[in-house]
Short mmCIF file of N, CA and C in Angstrom, two decimals:
data_model
loop_
_atom_site.label_atom_id
_atom_site.label_comp_id
_atom_site.label_asym_id
_atom_site.label_seq_id
_atom_site.Cartn_x
_atom_site.Cartn_y
_atom_site.Cartn_z
N SER A 108 0.84 -1.18 0.00
CA SER A 108 0.00 0.00 0.00
C SER A 108 0.88 1.24 0.00
N ASN A 109 0.42 2.28 -0.65
CA ASN A 109 1.17 3.54 -0.69
C ASN A 109 0.62 4.56 0.29
N LEU A 110 -0.15 4.10 1.26
CA LEU A 110 -0.72 4.99 2.25
C LEU A 110 0.38 5.50 3.17
N LYS A 111 0.48 6.82 3.30
CA LYS A 111 1.49 7.42 4.15
C LYS A 111 0.80 8.16 5.28
N TYR A 112 1.34 8.07 6.48
CA TYR A 112 0.76 8.73 7.63
C TYR A 112 1.85 9.04 8.64
N THR A 113 1.58 9.98 9.52
CA THR A 113 2.54 10.43 10.52
C THR A 113 2.50 9.53 11.75
N ILE A 114 3.68 9.24 12.26
CA ILE A 114 3.83 8.47 13.50
C ILE A 114 4.29 9.44 14.58
N LEU A 115 3.71 9.33 15.76
CA LEU A 115 4.10 10.17 16.88
C LEU A 115 4.48 9.30 18.05
N LEU A 116 5.62 9.56 18.62
CA LEU A 116 6.00 8.95 19.89
C LEU A 116 5.70 10.01 20.95
N ALA A 117 4.72 9.72 21.79
CA ALA A 117 4.19 10.72 22.71
C ALA A 117 5.11 11.00 23.88
N ASP A 118 5.17 12.28 24.22
CA ASP A 118 5.84 12.69 25.46
C ASP A 118 4.78 12.79 26.55
N THR A 119 5.16 13.19 27.74
CA THR A 119 4.25 13.23 28.89
C THR A 119 3.05 14.14 28.63
N SER A 120 3.25 15.30 28.04
CA SER A 120 2.13 16.23 27.82
C SER A 120 1.16 15.68 26.79
N THR A 121 1.65 15.01 25.78
CA THR A 121 0.77 14.41 24.78
C THR A 121 -0.05 13.29 25.40
N LYS A 122 0.59 12.46 26.20
CA LYS A 122 -0.13 11.38 26.90
C LYS A 122 -1.25 11.95 27.77
N SER A 123 -0.97 13.01 28.49
CA SER A 123 -1.97 13.63 29.36
C SER A 123 -3.12 14.22 28.55
N ALA A 124 -2.81 14.83 27.42
CA ALA A 124 -3.83 15.46 26.58
C ALA A 124 -4.86 14.45 26.08
N TYR A 125 -4.45 13.19 25.93
CA TYR A 125 -5.35 12.16 25.44
C TYR A 125 -5.81 11.21 26.55
N GLY A 126 -5.77 11.68 27.78
CA GLY A 126 -6.33 10.91 28.88
C GLY A 126 -5.42 9.87 29.48
N GLY A 127 -4.14 9.96 29.21
CA GLY A 127 -3.20 8.97 29.73
C GLY A 127 -3.19 7.71 28.89
N ILE A 128 -2.18 6.93 29.06
CA ILE A 128 -2.03 5.68 28.31
C ILE A 128 -1.80 4.58 29.32
N GLY A 129 -2.77 3.66 29.41
CA GLY A 129 -2.72 2.62 30.43
C GLY A 129 -2.01 1.35 30.00
N GLN A 130 -1.93 1.08 28.72
CA GLN A 130 -1.31 -0.14 28.24
C GLN A 130 -0.31 0.18 27.14
N LEU A 131 0.71 -0.64 27.06
CA LEU A 131 1.71 -0.49 26.00
C LEU A 131 1.79 -1.79 25.22
N PRO A 132 1.91 -1.76 23.93
CA PRO A 132 1.82 -0.55 23.11
C PRO A 132 0.38 -0.08 22.96
N SER A 133 0.21 1.19 22.75
CA SER A 133 -1.09 1.80 22.48
C SER A 133 -0.99 2.56 21.17
N THR A 134 -2.02 2.47 20.37
CA THR A 134 -2.06 3.17 19.09
C THR A 134 -3.35 3.95 19.02
N PHE A 135 -3.25 5.22 18.66
CA PHE A 135 -4.40 6.08 18.49
C PHE A 135 -4.43 6.57 17.05
N VAL A 136 -5.55 6.43 16.40
CA VAL A 136 -5.75 7.00 15.07
C VAL A 136 -6.51 8.30 15.33
N ILE A 137 -5.88 9.42 14.98
CA ILE A 137 -6.39 10.74 15.32
C ILE A 137 -6.76 11.49 14.05
N ASP A 138 -7.95 12.11 14.05
CA ASP A 138 -8.39 12.84 12.87
C ASP A 138 -7.67 14.18 12.77
N GLN A 139 -7.97 14.91 11.70
CA GLN A 139 -7.28 16.18 11.45
C GLN A 139 -7.61 17.26 12.47
N LYS A 140 -8.68 17.06 13.24
CA LYS A 140 -9.05 18.03 14.28
C LYS A 140 -8.46 17.67 15.64
N GLY A 141 -7.74 16.54 15.70
CA GLY A 141 -7.11 16.11 16.95
C GLY A 141 -7.96 15.19 17.80
N ASN A 142 -9.09 14.75 17.26
CA ASN A 142 -9.97 13.83 17.99
C ASN A 142 -9.56 12.38 17.76
N ILE A 143 -9.72 11.56 18.77
CA ILE A 143 -9.40 10.14 18.63
C ILE A 143 -10.50 9.46 17.82
N PHE A 144 -10.12 8.89 16.68
CA PHE A 144 -11.05 8.15 15.82
C PHE A 144 -11.13 6.69 16.26
N ARG A 145 -9.98 6.08 16.53
CA ARG A 145 -9.90 4.71 17.01
C ARG A 145 -8.71 4.61 17.96
N GLU A 146 -8.82 3.70 18.92
CA GLU A 146 -7.67 3.41 19.78
C GLU A 146 -7.51 1.90 19.88
N TYR A 147 -6.27 1.47 19.88
CA TYR A 147 -5.94 0.05 19.95
C TYR A 147 -4.93 -0.15 21.06
N PHE A 148 -5.11 -1.23 21.80
CA PHE A 148 -4.16 -1.58 22.85
C PHE A 148 -3.56 -2.93 22.51
N GLY A 149 -2.27 -3.04 22.68
CA GLY A 149 -1.57 -4.25 22.27
C GLY A 149 -1.13 -4.14 20.82
N HIS A 150 -0.39 -5.12 20.37
CA HIS A 150 0.12 -5.11 19.01
C HIS A 150 -1.02 -5.25 18.01
N GLN A 151 -0.97 -4.46 16.95
CA GLN A 151 -1.93 -4.53 15.86
C GLN A 151 -1.17 -4.74 14.56
N GLY A 152 -1.70 -5.57 13.73
CA GLY A 152 -1.08 -5.79 12.43
C GLY A 152 -1.26 -4.58 11.52
N LYS A 153 -0.39 -4.48 10.56
CA LYS A 153 -0.41 -3.38 9.59
C LYS A 153 -1.77 -3.26 8.93
N HIS A 154 -2.38 -4.38 8.58
CA HIS A 154 -3.66 -4.35 7.87
C HIS A 154 -4.76 -3.72 8.71
N VAL A 155 -4.75 -3.93 10.02
CA VAL A 155 -5.76 -3.35 10.91
C VAL A 155 -5.62 -1.84 10.94
N LEU A 156 -4.40 -1.36 11.07
CA LEU A 156 -4.17 0.08 11.14
C LEU A 156 -4.48 0.75 9.81
N GLU A 157 -4.08 0.13 8.71
CA GLU A 157 -4.36 0.71 7.39
C GLU A 157 -5.86 0.79 7.14
N LEU A 158 -6.60 -0.23 7.53
CA LEU A 158 -8.05 -0.22 7.35
C LEU A 158 -8.68 0.92 8.15
N SER A 159 -8.24 1.10 9.38
CA SER A 159 -8.77 2.18 10.23
C SER A 159 -8.46 3.54 9.62
N ILE A 160 -7.26 3.72 9.12
CA ILE A 160 -6.87 5.00 8.52
C ILE A 160 -7.67 5.25 7.24
N LYS A 161 -7.85 4.23 6.43
CA LYS A 161 -8.64 4.38 5.21
C LYS A 161 -10.09 4.73 5.53
N ARG A 162 -10.65 4.13 6.58
CA ARG A 162 -12.01 4.46 6.99
C ARG A 162 -12.11 5.91 7.44
N LEU A 163 -11.12 6.36 8.19
CA LEU A 163 -11.11 7.74 8.64
C LEU A 163 -11.03 8.69 7.44
N LEU A 164 -10.14 8.42 6.53
CA LEU A 164 -10.00 9.27 5.35
C LEU A 164 -11.27 9.29 4.52
N SER A 165 -11.92 8.15 4.42
CA SER A 165 -13.18 8.06 3.68
C SER A 165 -14.26 8.90 4.36
N ARG A 166 -14.32 8.82 5.68
CA ARG A 166 -15.30 9.59 6.44
C ARG A 166 -15.07 11.08 6.29
N GLU A 167 -13.80 11.48 6.35
CA GLU A 167 -13.48 12.91 6.27
C GLU A 167 -13.71 13.47 4.88
N SER A 168 -13.59 12.63 3.86
CA SER A 168 -13.81 13.11 2.49
C SER A 168 -15.28 13.03 2.10
N GLY A 169 -16.10 12.40 2.96
CA GLY A 169 -17.51 12.27 2.66
C GLY A 169 -17.85 11.11 1.77
N ASP A 170 -16.89 10.20 1.54
CA ASP A 170 -17.10 9.04 0.68
C ASP A 170 -17.47 7.82 1.50
N GLY A 171 -18.68 7.76 2.00
CA GLY A 171 -19.10 6.56 2.71
C GLY A 171 -18.87 6.63 4.20
N ALA A 172 -19.34 7.64 4.83
CA ALA A 172 -19.18 7.78 6.28
C ALA A 172 -19.68 6.54 7.01
N GLY A 173 -18.89 6.12 7.99
CA GLY A 173 -19.28 4.98 8.81
C GLY A 173 -19.00 3.64 8.20
N ILE A 174 -18.13 3.58 7.22
CA ILE A 174 -17.80 2.29 6.60
C ILE A 174 -17.29 1.34 7.64
#
């Protein structure tokens, strides 16, 4: 897949802004407004994360909200 997205390694203030992080690893898919779209705890395969990101992009573009 040619899907490109930003990875963030959170510092203490970022963790606090999103309500703390109770489990590691934790992955948050965040929309362009800074809202949490999906959160995953534990290891997730690439396909799970790509699907979540594609769903978010589809929702934001208006192409099939709630897929």
